[in-house]
C-alpha atoms as a printed R data frame, in Angstrom:
    type eleno elety resid chain resno       x       y       z
1   ATOM     1    CA   UNK     A     1  -0.368   0.294   0.289
2   ATOM     2    CA   UNK     A     2   1.188   3.669  -0.984
3   ATOM     3    CA   UNK     A     3   0.982   5.849   1.642
4   ATOM     4    CA   UNK     A     4  -0.638   9.054   0.414
5   ATOM     5    CA   UNK     A     5  -1.800  12.274   0.904
6   ATOM     6    CA   UNK     A     6  -5.881  12.231   0.231
7   ATOM     7    CA   UNK     A     7  -8.629  14.813  -0.288
8   ATOM     8    CA   UNK     A     8 -11.878  13.550   1.355
9   ATOM     9    CA   UNK     A     9 -15.112  15.658   0.666
10  ATOM    10    CA   UNK     A    10 -17.961  14.914   2.057
11  ATOM    11    CA   UNK     A    11 -15.995  13.865   4.619
12  ATOM    12    CA   UNK     A    12 -18.117  14.675   7.489
13  ATOM    13    CA   UNK     A    13 -20.846  12.737   6.237
14  ATOM    14    CA   UNK     A    14 -22.290   9.471   7.285
15  ATOM    15    CA   UNK     A    15 -19.580   7.638   4.674
16  ATOM    16    CA   UNK     A    16 -17.132  10.003   4.457
17  ATOM    17    CA   UNK     A    17 -16.730   9.957   8.102
18  ATOM    18    CA   UNK     A    18 -15.900   6.509   8.141
19  ATOM    19    CA   UNK     A    19 -14.179   6.621   4.701
20  ATOM    20    CA   UNK     A    20 -11.755   9.530   7.188
21  ATOM    21    CA   UNK     A    21 -11.231   6.899   9.988
22  ATOM    22    CA   UNK     A    22 -10.039   3.575   7.900
23  ATOM    23    CA   UNK     A    23  -7.523   6.114   6.170
24  ATOM    24    CA   UNK     A    24  -6.200   7.018   8.880
25  ATOM    25    CA   UNK     A    25  -6.285   3.828  10.240
26  ATOM    26    CA   UNK     A    26  -4.213   2.069   7.256
27  ATOM    27    CA   UNK     A    27  -1.496   5.392   7.635
28  ATOM    28    CA   UNK     A    28  -2.490   8.299   5.340
29  ATOM    29    CA   UNK     A    29  -2.232  11.296   6.170
30  ATOM    30    CA   UNK     A    30  -6.369  13.384   5.994
31  ATOM    31    CA   UNK     A    31  -7.951  16.339   4.992
32  ATOM    32    CA   UNK     A    32 -11.465  16.906   5.207
33  ATOM    33    CA   UNK     A    33 -13.373  19.293   2.992
34  ATOM    34    CA   UNK     A    34 -16.835  19.837   3.778
35  ATOM    35    CA   UNK     A    35 -19.631  22.132   3.393
36  ATOM    36    CA   UNK     A    36 -20.997  20.954   7.138
37  ATOM    37    CA   UNK     A    37 -24.262  22.265   5.852
38  ATOM    38    CA   UNK     A    38 -26.991  23.502   9.340
39  ATOM    39    CA   UNK     A    39 -29.316  20.754   7.107
40  ATOM    40    CA   UNK     A    40 -27.255  17.690   7.093
41  ATOM    41    CA   UNK     A    41 -24.995  18.986  10.813
42  ATOM    42    CA   UNK     A    42 -27.539  20.820  13.286
43  ATOM    43    CA   UNK     A    43 -24.362  19.733  15.606
44  ATOM    44    CA   UNK     A    44 -20.316  19.875  14.807
45  ATOM    45    CA   UNK     A    45 -19.417  16.987  13.643
46  ATOM    46    CA   UNK     A    46 -17.068  14.514  15.392
47  ATOM    47    CA   UNK     A    47 -13.554  14.084  13.326
48  ATOM    48    CA   UNK     A    48 -10.588  12.093  14.966
49  ATOM    49    CA   UNK     A    49  -8.274  14.774  15.958
50  ATOM    50    CA   UNK     A    50  -4.909  13.651  13.035
51  ATOM    51    CA   UNK     A    51  -7.903  14.311   9.718
52  ATOM    52    CA   UNK     A    52  -7.824  18.379   8.870
53  ATOM    53    CA   UNK     A    53 -10.844  19.840   8.218
54  ATOM    54    CA   UNK     A    54 -11.492  22.547   6.366
55  ATOM    55    CA   UNK     A    55 -15.319  24.222   5.946
56  ATOM    56    CA   UNK     A    56 -15.899  24.541   2.267
57  ATOM    57    CA   UNK     A    57 -18.494  23.988  -0.820
58  ATOM    58    CA   UNK     A    58 -16.904  22.022  -3.609
59  ATOM    59    CA   UNK     A    59 -18.556  24.370  -5.869
60  ATOM    60    CA   UNK     A    60 -16.452  27.045  -4.574
61  ATOM    61    CA   UNK     A    61 -13.315  27.347  -6.955
62  ATOM    62    CA   UNK     A    62 -11.505  28.490  -4.113
63  ATOM    63    CA   UNK     A    63 -11.993  26.051  -1.261
64  ATOM    64    CA   UNK     A    64 -11.514  23.711  -3.464
65  ATOM    65    CA   UNK     A    65  -8.144  25.183  -4.533
66  ATOM    66    CA   UNK     A    66  -7.320  25.292  -0.956
67  ATOM    67    CA   UNK     A    67  -8.226  22.112  -0.413
68  ATOM    68    CA   UNK     A    68  -6.516  20.195  -3.448
69  ATOM    69    CA   UNK     A    69  -3.280  21.847  -2.314
70  ATOM    70    CA   UNK     A    70  -0.309  18.868  -1.610
71  ATOM    71    CA   UNK     A    71  -2.818  16.353  -2.744
72  ATOM    72    CA   UNK     A    72  -2.147  13.613  -3.824
73  ATOM    73    CA   UNK     A    73  -5.322  11.526  -4.395
74  ATOM    74    CA   UNK     A    74  -9.271  11.917  -3.811
75  ATOM    75    CA   UNK     A    75 -12.169  10.619  -2.391
76  ATOM    76    CA   UNK     A    76 -15.470  12.112  -3.404
77  ATOM    77    CA   UNK     A    77 -17.933  11.696  -0.972
78  ATOM    78    CA   UNK     A    78 -19.826  14.834  -1.185
79  ATOM    79    CA   UNK     A    79 -23.400  14.860  -2.249
80  ATOM    80    CA   UNK     A    80 -26.709  15.714  -1.826
81  ATOM    81    CA   UNK     A    81 -28.821  12.378  -1.992
82  ATOM    82    CA   UNK     A    82 -31.749  10.518  -1.643
83  ATOM    83    CA   UNK     A    83 -34.863  10.821  -3.652
84  ATOM    84    CA   UNK     A    84 -35.469  14.428  -1.985
85  ATOM    85    CA   UNK     A    85 -38.926  15.847  -2.149
86  ATOM    86    CA   UNK     A    86 -40.343  16.594  -5.304
87  ATOM    87    CA   UNK     A    87 -39.120  18.027  -8.530
88  ATOM    88    CA   UNK     A    88 -38.391  21.315  -7.264
89  ATOM    89    CA   UNK     A    89 -35.198  19.307  -5.934
90  ATOM    90    CA   UNK     A    90 -33.527  19.320  -9.445
91  ATOM    91    CA   UNK     A    91 -31.896  22.147  -9.294
92  ATOM    92    CA   UNK     A    92 -30.248  21.140  -5.535
93  ATOM    93    CA   UNK     A    93 -29.203  18.488  -7.063
94  ATOM    94    CA   UNK     A    94 -27.466  19.447 -10.199
95  ATOM    95    CA   UNK     A    95 -25.942  22.131  -8.709
96  ATOM    96    CA   UNK     A    96 -24.727  19.853  -5.831
97  ATOM    97    CA   UNK     A    97 -23.781  16.732  -7.829
98  ATOM    98    CA   UNK     A    98 -22.232  17.570 -11.386
99  ATOM    99    CA   UNK     A    99 -21.345  21.532 -10.499
100 ATOM   100    CA   UNK     A   100 -19.734  20.438  -7.163
101 ATOM   101    CA   UNK     A   101 -17.552  17.421  -9.178
102 ATOM   102    CA   UNK     A   102 -16.882  19.906 -12.250
103 ATOM   103    CA   UNK     A   103 -15.430  22.653  -9.916
104 ATOM   104    CA   UNK     A   104 -13.370  19.783  -8.107
105 ATOM   105    CA   UNK     A   105 -12.643  18.135 -11.396
106 ATOM   106    CA   UNK     A   106 -11.207  21.527 -13.305
107 ATOM   107    CA   UNK     A   107  -9.321  21.801  -9.665
108 ATOM   108    CA   UNK     A   108  -7.545  18.922 -10.275
109 ATOM   109    CA   UNK     A   109  -6.672  18.562 -13.806
110 ATOM   110    CA   UNK     A   110  -5.150  22.525 -13.122
111 ATOM   111    CA   UNK     A   111  -3.000  21.229  -9.855
112 ATOM   112    CA   UNK     A   112  -1.870  17.736 -11.684
113 ATOM   113    CA   UNK     A   113  -4.145  14.928  -9.196
114 ATOM   114    CA   UNK     A   114  -4.674  12.147 -10.983
115 ATOM   115    CA   UNK     A   115  -5.968   9.519  -8.539
116 ATOM   116    CA   UNK     A   116 -10.051   9.936  -8.112
117 ATOM   117    CA   UNK     A   117 -11.994   7.022  -6.187
118 ATOM   118    CA   UNK     A   118 -15.961   8.922  -7.266
119 ATOM   119    CA   UNK     A   119 -19.029   7.753  -4.617
120 ATOM   120    CA   UNK     A   120 -21.363   6.859  -6.567
121 ATOM   121    CA   UNK     A   121 -24.229   4.447  -6.272
122 ATOM   122    CA   UNK     A   122 -26.508   1.381  -7.485
123 ATOM   123    CA   UNK     A   123 -29.292   4.084  -8.572
124 ATOM   124    CA   UNK     A   124 -27.282   4.625 -12.066
125 ATOM   125    CA   UNK     A   125 -28.924   1.182 -12.740
126 ATOM   126    CA   UNK     A   126 -32.728   2.274 -13.056
127 ATOM   127    CA   UNK     A   127 -34.348  -1.414 -11.965
128 ATOM   128    CA   UNK     A   128 -31.848  -4.568 -11.761
129 ATOM   129    CA   UNK     A   129 -31.603  -7.263 -13.929
130 ATOM   130    CA   UNK     A   130 -34.450  -9.118 -14.631
131 ATOM   131    CA   UNK     A   131 -34.815 -12.424 -17.688
132 ATOM   132    CA   UNK     A   132 -37.852 -13.945 -18.994
133 ATOM   133    CA   UNK     A   133 -38.587 -17.241 -19.173
134 ATOM   134    CA   UNK     A   134 -39.498 -16.152 -23.075
135 ATOM   135    CA   UNK     A   135 -37.001 -13.667 -23.917
136 ATOM   136    CA   UNK     A   136 -34.058 -13.775 -21.702
137 ATOM   137    CA   UNK     A   137 -33.027 -11.201 -20.383
138 ATOM   138    CA   UNK     A   138 -34.601  -7.877 -21.073
139 ATOM   139    CA   UNK     A   139 -34.937  -4.001 -19.337
140 ATOM   140    CA   UNK     A   140 -38.756  -3.416 -18.320
141 ATOM   141    CA   UNK     A   141 -38.921   0.268 -18.469
142 ATOM   142    CA   UNK     A   142 -40.787   2.264 -15.498
143 ATOM   143    CA   UNK     A   143 -43.873   1.254 -13.965
144 ATOM   144    CA   UNK     A   144 -46.687   3.329 -14.561
145 ATOM   145    CA   UNK     A   145 -48.776   4.850 -11.759
146 ATOM   146    CA   UNK     A   146 -52.084   3.107 -12.621
147 ATOM   147    CA   UNK     A   147 -50.105  -0.883 -12.219
148 ATOM   148    CA   UNK     A   148 -48.322   0.775  -9.085
149 ATOM   149    CA   UNK     A   149 -51.787   2.150  -7.522
150 ATOM   150    CA   UNK     A   150 -53.402  -1.404  -8.556
151 ATOM   151    CA   UNK     A   151 -50.894  -3.456  -6.263
152 ATOM   152    CA   UNK     A   152 -49.147  -4.910  -9.771
153 ATOM   153    CA   UNK     A   153 -45.289  -4.218  -7.926
154 ATOM   154    CA   UNK     A   154 -43.566  -6.392 -10.217
155 ATOM   155    CA   UNK     A   155 -42.435  -4.991 -13.507
156 ATOM   156    CA   UNK     A   156 -43.562  -7.470 -16.537
157 ATOM   157    CA   UNK     A   157 -41.493  -8.432 -19.493
158 ATOM   158    CA   UNK     A   158 -41.728  -4.770 -21.910
159 ATOM   159    CA   UNK     A   159 -41.420  -7.732 -24.815
160 ATOM   160    CA   UNK     A   160 -44.702 -10.404 -24.016
161 ATOM   161    CA   UNK     A   161 -45.955  -9.681 -20.885
162 ATOM   162    CA   UNK     A   162 -44.474 -12.511 -18.772
163 ATOM   163    CA   UNK     A   163 -43.301 -12.229 -14.971
164 ATOM   164    CA   UNK     A   164 -39.189 -11.884 -14.636
165 ATOM   165    CA   UNK     A   165 -36.999 -13.245 -12.497
166 ATOM   166    CA   UNK     A   166 -34.970 -11.553 -10.858
167 ATOM   167    CA   UNK     A   167 -31.304 -11.317 -10.448
168 ATOM   168    CA   UNK     A   168 -27.787  -9.518  -9.968
169 ATOM   169    CA   UNK     A   169 -26.766  -6.784 -12.114
170 ATOM   170    CA   UNK     A   170 -23.134  -6.377 -12.687
171 ATOM   171    CA   UNK     A   171 -21.210  -3.073 -14.220
172 ATOM   172    CA   UNK     A   172 -21.727  -3.855 -17.279
173 ATOM   173    CA   UNK     A   173 -25.225  -3.231 -17.393
174 ATOM   174    CA   UNK     A   174 -27.317  -0.689 -18.997
175 ATOM   175    CA   UNK     A   175 -27.168   2.910 -17.102
176 ATOM   176    CA   UNK     A   176 -30.991   3.949 -16.962
177 ATOM   177    CA   UNK     A   177 -31.013   6.424 -13.775
178 ATOM   178    CA   UNK     A   178 -34.243   7.128 -13.124
179 ATOM   179    CA   UNK     A   179 -34.961  10.253 -10.645
180 ATOM   180    CA   UNK     A   180 -32.917  13.081 -10.777
181 ATOM   181    CA   UNK     A   181 -30.445  11.775  -7.765
182 ATOM   182    CA   UNK     A   182 -29.597   9.119 -10.126
183 ATOM   183    CA   UNK     A   183 -29.637  11.599 -13.146
184 ATOM   184    CA   UNK     A   184 -26.886  13.521 -11.799
185 ATOM   185    CA   UNK     A   185 -24.653  10.164 -10.213
186 ATOM   186    CA   UNK     A   186 -24.527   8.753 -14.285
187 ATOM   187    CA   UNK     A   187 -24.160  12.585 -14.729
188 ATOM   188    CA   UNK     A   188 -20.716  12.244 -12.336
189 ATOM   189    CA   UNK     A   189 -19.419   9.468 -13.177
190 ATOM   190    CA   UNK     A   190 -19.203  10.660 -17.739
191 ATOM   191    CA   UNK     A   191 -17.699  13.951 -15.812
192 ATOM   192    CA   UNK     A   192 -14.972  12.008 -14.389
193 ATOM   193    CA   UNK     A   193 -14.475   9.285 -17.233
194 ATOM   194    CA   UNK     A   194 -14.245  12.707 -19.791
195 ATOM   195    CA   UNK     A   195 -11.757  14.259 -16.148
196 ATOM   196    CA   UNK     A   196  -9.769  10.822 -17.129
197 ATOM   197    CA   UNK     A   197  -9.968  11.065 -20.443
198 ATOM   198    CA   UNK     A   198  -8.419  14.524 -21.073
199 ATOM   199    CA   UNK     A   199  -5.838  13.956 -18.430
200 ATOM   200    CA   UNK     A   200  -4.943  10.727 -18.145
201 ATOM   201    CA   UNK     A   201  -6.093   9.636 -14.274
202 ATOM   202    CA   UNK     A   202  -6.448   6.568 -12.589
203 ATOM   203    CA   UNK     A   203 -10.831   6.765 -11.806
204 ATOM   204    CA   UNK     A   204 -13.009   3.895 -10.069
205 ATOM   205    CA   UNK     A   205 -16.546   5.233  -9.670
206 ATOM   206    CA   UNK     A   206 -17.954   2.729  -6.267
207 ATOM   207    CA   UNK     A   207 -21.552   1.754  -6.891
208 ATOM   208    CA   UNK     A   208 -22.400   1.909  -3.515
209 ATOM   209    CA   UNK     A   209 -25.474  -0.609  -3.259
210 ATOM   210    CA   UNK     A   210 -27.849   0.332   0.219
211 ATOM   211    CA   UNK     A   211 -25.273   0.911   3.333
212 ATOM   212    CA   UNK     A   212 -26.737   1.145   6.422
213 ATOM   213    CA   UNK     A   213 -24.969   1.495   9.534
214 ATOM   214    CA   UNK     A   214 -23.855   3.963  12.814
215 ATOM   215    CA   UNK     A   215 -23.980   7.726  12.080
216 ATOM   216    CA   UNK     A   216 -26.979   7.276   9.662
217 ATOM   217    CA   UNK     A   217 -28.666  11.067   9.654
218 ATOM   218    CA   UNK     A   218 -32.365  10.943  11.488
219 ATOM   219    CA   UNK     A   219 -35.664  10.786   9.521
220 ATOM   220    CA   UNK     A   220 -35.442  13.409   6.384
221 ATOM   221    CA   UNK     A   221 -36.753  13.076   2.550
222 ATOM   222    CA   UNK     A   222 -33.194  12.146   1.485
223 ATOM   223    CA   UNK     A   223 -32.558   9.925   3.425
224 ATOM   224    CA   UNK     A   224 -32.454   6.012   2.875
225 ATOM   225    CA   UNK     A   225 -34.537   3.152   4.226
226 ATOM   226    CA   UNK     A   226 -32.504   1.979   6.426
227 ATOM   227    CA   UNK     A   227 -32.710   5.425   8.551
228 ATOM   228    CA   UNK     A   228 -36.308   6.082   8.456
229 ATOM   229    CA   UNK     A   229 -37.391   2.403   9.250
230 ATOM   230    CA   UNK     A   230 -34.780   3.080  12.574
231 ATOM   231    CA   UNK     A   231 -36.033   6.891  13.129
232 ATOM   232    CA   UNK     A   232 -39.980   5.704  13.325
233 ATOM   233    CA   UNK     A   233 -38.745   3.047  16.020
234 ATOM   234    CA   UNK     A   234 -36.575   5.640  17.856
235 ATOM   235    CA   UNK     A   235 -39.942   7.143  17.866
236 ATOM   236    CA   UNK     A   236 -42.141   4.472  19.095
237 ATOM   237    CA   UNK     A   237 -43.402   3.999  15.703
238 ATOM   238    CA   UNK     A   238 -43.990   1.212  13.255
239 ATOM   239    CA   UNK     A   239 -41.505   0.898  10.234
240 ATOM   240    CA   UNK     A   240 -44.260   2.082   6.867
241 ATOM   241    CA   UNK     A   241 -42.950  -0.463   4.321
242 ATOM   242    CA   UNK     A   242 -43.989   0.824   0.890
243 ATOM   243    CA   UNK     A   243 -45.403  -1.684  -1.503
244 ATOM   244    CA   UNK     A   244 -45.428  -4.781  -0.488
245 ATOM   245    CA   UNK     A   245 -42.227  -5.004   1.257
246 ATOM   246    CA   UNK     A   246 -40.971  -7.729  -1.077
247 ATOM   247    CA   UNK     A   247 -38.493  -5.038  -2.643
248 ATOM   248    CA   UNK     A   248 -35.064  -7.063  -2.878
249 ATOM   249    CA   UNK     A   249 -31.931  -5.264  -2.429
250 ATOM   250    CA   UNK     A   250 -28.381  -5.389  -1.325
251 ATOM   251    CA   UNK     A   251 -27.832  -4.059   1.907
252 ATOM   252    CA   UNK     A   252 -23.817  -3.563   2.826
253 ATOM   253    CA   UNK     A   253 -22.438  -1.909   6.142
254 ATOM   254    CA   UNK     A   254 -20.736   1.036   6.149
255 ATOM   255    CA   UNK     A   255 -17.434   0.017   7.028
256 ATOM   256    CA   UNK     A   256 -17.222  -2.688   4.305
257 ATOM   257    CA   UNK     A   257 -18.277   0.448   2.118
258 ATOM   258    CA   UNK     A   258 -15.110   2.275   3.630
259 ATOM   259    CA   UNK     A   259 -12.977  -0.465   3.115
260 ATOM   260    CA   UNK     A   260 -13.864  -0.629  -0.600
261 ATOM   261    CA   UNK     A   261 -12.567   3.040  -1.036
262 ATOM   262    CA   UNK     A   262  -9.344   1.643   0.714
263 ATOM   263    CA   UNK     A   263  -9.219  -0.781  -1.817
264 ATOM   264    CA   UNK     A   264  -9.837   1.076  -4.730
265 ATOM   265    CA   UNK     A   265  -7.650   4.291  -3.852
266 ATOM   266    CA   UNK     A   266  -4.777   1.821  -3.883
267 ATOM   267    CA   UNK     A   267  -5.757   0.135  -6.990
268 ATOM   268    CA   UNK     A   268  -6.001   3.724  -8.827
269 ATOM   269    CA   UNK     A   269  -2.547   4.497  -7.624
270 ATOM   270    CA   UNK     A   270  -0.536   2.315  -9.405
271 ATOM   271    CA   UNK     A   271  -0.325  -0.662 -12.301
272 ATOM   272    CA   UNK     A   272  -4.395  -3.181 -12.191
273 ATOM   273    CA   UNK     A   273  -7.064  -3.017 -13.326
274 ATOM   274    CA   UNK     A   274  -7.753   0.652 -13.001
275 ATOM   275    CA   UNK     A   275  -6.348   2.249 -16.235
276 ATOM   276    CA   UNK     A   276  -4.298   4.916 -16.888
277 ATOM   277    CA   UNK     A   277  -6.999   7.571 -18.999
278 ATOM   278    CA   UNK     A   278 -10.276   5.570 -17.858
279 ATOM   279    CA   UNK     A   279 -12.930   4.970 -15.204
280 ATOM   280    CA   UNK     A   280 -13.357   1.124 -14.021
281 ATOM   281    CA   UNK     A   281 -16.505   0.981 -12.186
282 ATOM   282    CA   UNK     A   282 -17.431  -1.240  -8.944
283 ATOM   283    CA   UNK     A   283 -20.436  -2.521  -7.901
284 ATOM   284    CA   UNK     A   284 -20.000  -2.199  -3.915
285 ATOM   285    CA   UNK     A   285 -22.170  -4.494  -1.678
286 ATOM   286    CA   UNK     A   286 -23.037  -7.625   0.390
287 ATOM   287    CA   UNK     A   287 -23.177 -10.145  -1.778
288 ATOM   288    CA   UNK     A   288 -26.599 -11.166   0.509
289 ATOM   289    CA   UNK     A   289 -30.153 -10.427  -1.278
290 ATOM   290    CA   UNK     A   290 -32.833  -9.595   1.095
291 ATOM   291    CA   UNK     A   291 -36.061  -7.645   0.778
292 ATOM   292    CA   UNK     A   292 -37.135  -3.855   2.159
293 ATOM   293    CA   UNK     A   293 -39.278  -6.057   4.659
294 ATOM   294    CA   UNK     A   294 -37.267  -7.848   5.803
295 ATOM   295    CA   UNK     A   295 -34.906  -5.322   6.854
296 ATOM   296    CA   UNK     A   296 -37.830  -3.132   8.549
297 ATOM   297    CA   UNK     A   297 -38.222  -6.456  10.544
298 ATOM   298    CA   UNK     A   298 -34.967  -6.733  11.114
299 ATOM   299    CA   UNK     A   299 -33.874  -3.969  12.903
300 ATOM   300    CA   UNK     A   300 -37.470  -3.771  14.886
301 ATOM   301    CA   UNK     A   301 -36.724  -7.076  16.525
302 ATOM   302    CA   UNK     A   302 -33.119  -5.031  17.434
303 ATOM   303    CA   UNK     A   303 -34.471  -2.480  18.671
304 ATOM   304    CA   UNK     A   304 -37.217  -3.893  20.609
305 ATOM   305    CA   UNK     A   305 -39.742  -2.457  18.835
306 ATOM   306    CA   UNK     A   306 -43.464  -2.705  17.326
307 ATOM   307    CA   UNK     A   307 -43.481  -4.637  13.913
308 ATOM   308    CA   UNK     A   308 -43.574  -3.081  10.077
309 ATOM   309    CA   UNK     A   309 -46.523  -2.059   8.835
310 ATOM   310    CA   UNK     A   310 -46.757  -2.831   4.960
311 ATOM   311    CA   UNK     A   311 -48.648  -0.142   3.378
312 ATOM   312    CA   UNK     A   312 -49.053  -0.728  -0.183
313 ATOM   313    CA   UNK     A   313 -48.208   2.885  -0.707
314 ATOM   314    CA   UNK     A   314 -45.180   3.688  -3.464
315 ATOM   315    CA   UNK     A   315 -42.734   6.030  -4.790
316 ATOM   316    CA   UNK     A   316 -42.515   6.609  -7.989
317 ATOM   317    CA   UNK     A   317 -38.906   7.436  -8.278
318 ATOM   318    CA   UNK     A   318 -38.358   4.098  -6.668
319 ATOM   319    CA   UNK     A   319 -37.259   0.592  -8.399
320 ATOM   320    CA   UNK     A   320 -38.971  -2.535  -7.895
321 ATOM   321    CA   UNK     A   321 -35.737  -4.855  -7.757
322 ATOM   322    CA   UNK     A   322 -32.093  -3.585  -7.478
323 ATOM   323    CA   UNK     A   323 -29.225  -6.290  -6.547
324 ATOM   324    CA   UNK     A   324 -25.343  -6.626  -6.648
325 ATOM   325    CA   UNK     A   325 -23.419  -8.451  -8.186
326 ATOM   326    CA   UNK     A   326 -19.455  -7.316  -6.252
327 ATOM   327    CA   UNK     A   327 -17.939 -10.079  -7.792
328 ATOM   328    CA   UNK     A   328 -15.360  -7.197  -9.457
329 ATOM   329    CA   UNK     A   329 -14.644  -5.700  -6.506
330 ATOM   330    CA   UNK     A   330 -13.607  -9.385  -4.728
331 ATOM   331    CA   UNK     A   331 -11.795 -10.282  -7.584
332 ATOM   332    CA   UNK     A   332  -9.636  -7.899  -8.948
333 ATOM   333    CA   UNK     A   333  -9.379  -6.093  -5.736
334 ATOM   334    CA   UNK     A   334  -9.634  -9.141  -2.972
335 ATOM   335    CA   UNK     A   335 -12.143  -7.271  -1.299
336 ATOM   336    CA   UNK     A   336 -14.712  -8.618   0.693
337 ATOM   337    CA   UNK     A   337 -17.609  -7.594   2.637
338 ATOM   338    CA   UNK     A   338 -16.837  -8.385   6.672
339 ATOM   339    CA   UNK     A   339 -19.940  -7.310   8.953
340 ATOM   340    CA   UNK     A   340 -22.601  -9.351   9.657
341 ATOM   341    CA   UNK     A   341 -26.007  -8.186   9.218
342 ATOM   342    CA   UNK     A   342 -27.492  -9.153  12.101
343 ATOM   343    CA   UNK     A   343 -24.887  -8.016  14.341
344 ATOM   344    CA   UNK     A   344 -24.974  -4.349  12.380
345 ATOM   345    CA   UNK     A   345 -28.688  -4.331  12.706
346 ATOM   346    CA   UNK     A   346 -28.399  -5.047  16.625
347 ATOM   347    CA   UNK     A   347 -25.596  -2.313  16.170
348 ATOM   348    CA   UNK     A   348 -27.003  -0.086  14.164
349 ATOM   349    CA   UNK     A   349 -29.995   0.028  16.629
350 ATOM   350    CA   UNK     A   350 -27.855   1.262  19.640
351 ATOM   351    CA   UNK     A   351 -26.371   3.566  17.857
352 ATOM   352    CA   UNK     A   352 -26.772   7.408  18.256
353 ATOM   353    CA   UNK     A   353 -28.417   8.920  14.996
354 ATOM   354    CA   UNK     A   354 -26.756  11.302  13.438
355 ATOM   355    CA   UNK     A   355 -28.917  15.505  14.349
């Protein structure tokens, strides 16, 4: 492992703070650039004293230039996440995720920094991998409001209308973002790939699946499903599960995600599968398929709270099934998830949430 001076954007956030700790434990020098927005951090975040912390926004070229000074590699975690409230959020998502990434990449290009680990997301795929008994592998289109209102949650084959079998999606799948957040994450990847081609940089995009663990934010319109369930239980209320609860997901612990960042940082630092002048994508998932309903029940039991309620409600931006094949990350970079799901749920149930 090459020890480096690493900038972590969004390093005070949920995933970013764990990445900071993993980098420091591995012997890297770490600088954090975080906007420390009151909507995200109502109290001052606690970061290891070994990390240098700069308050600044990745959309601010001056702040970015200061943060990049004497840096050798960047882990770009800063982003606006979640589905948001409605389409009025679109300008904020584009500004935070795409404009901010463009400013960061322009600064890296000027300062000769050629190693980047980008936090991407499984949302770039849209729906996951589906196979029809008649037509083979197919890509169903977005589910219609009328079908969802009628409780027809499973997408049918777009060719013959047959029931589909869901499977694991790998990095070769065509992207198909289904909401504003997803579109901005894919745009981040395209910007990073253009940066790699223009500068000869080594760039890796980590497509996180559903991340959970300590320091998740409390219930907000931008929070993930695990956070929403945990917030309900903390208030003594049952988790409310959309659709029928059978949506298939891959829930991966935040410490495993931080370890993936370490492995990929090594890969962008020298010869190997991440080639100069190109972006290489990696799924980051546990490798175990669970339903949203199973997550809610496991968390309810770990919290000793009321059991979930399946509401039949839905959000148009949600996809039905998306589960990861992380085989590329496991085989190329010798990464594997270490955290046990049940132990992780028990820890998450007892952990303080970020406010």
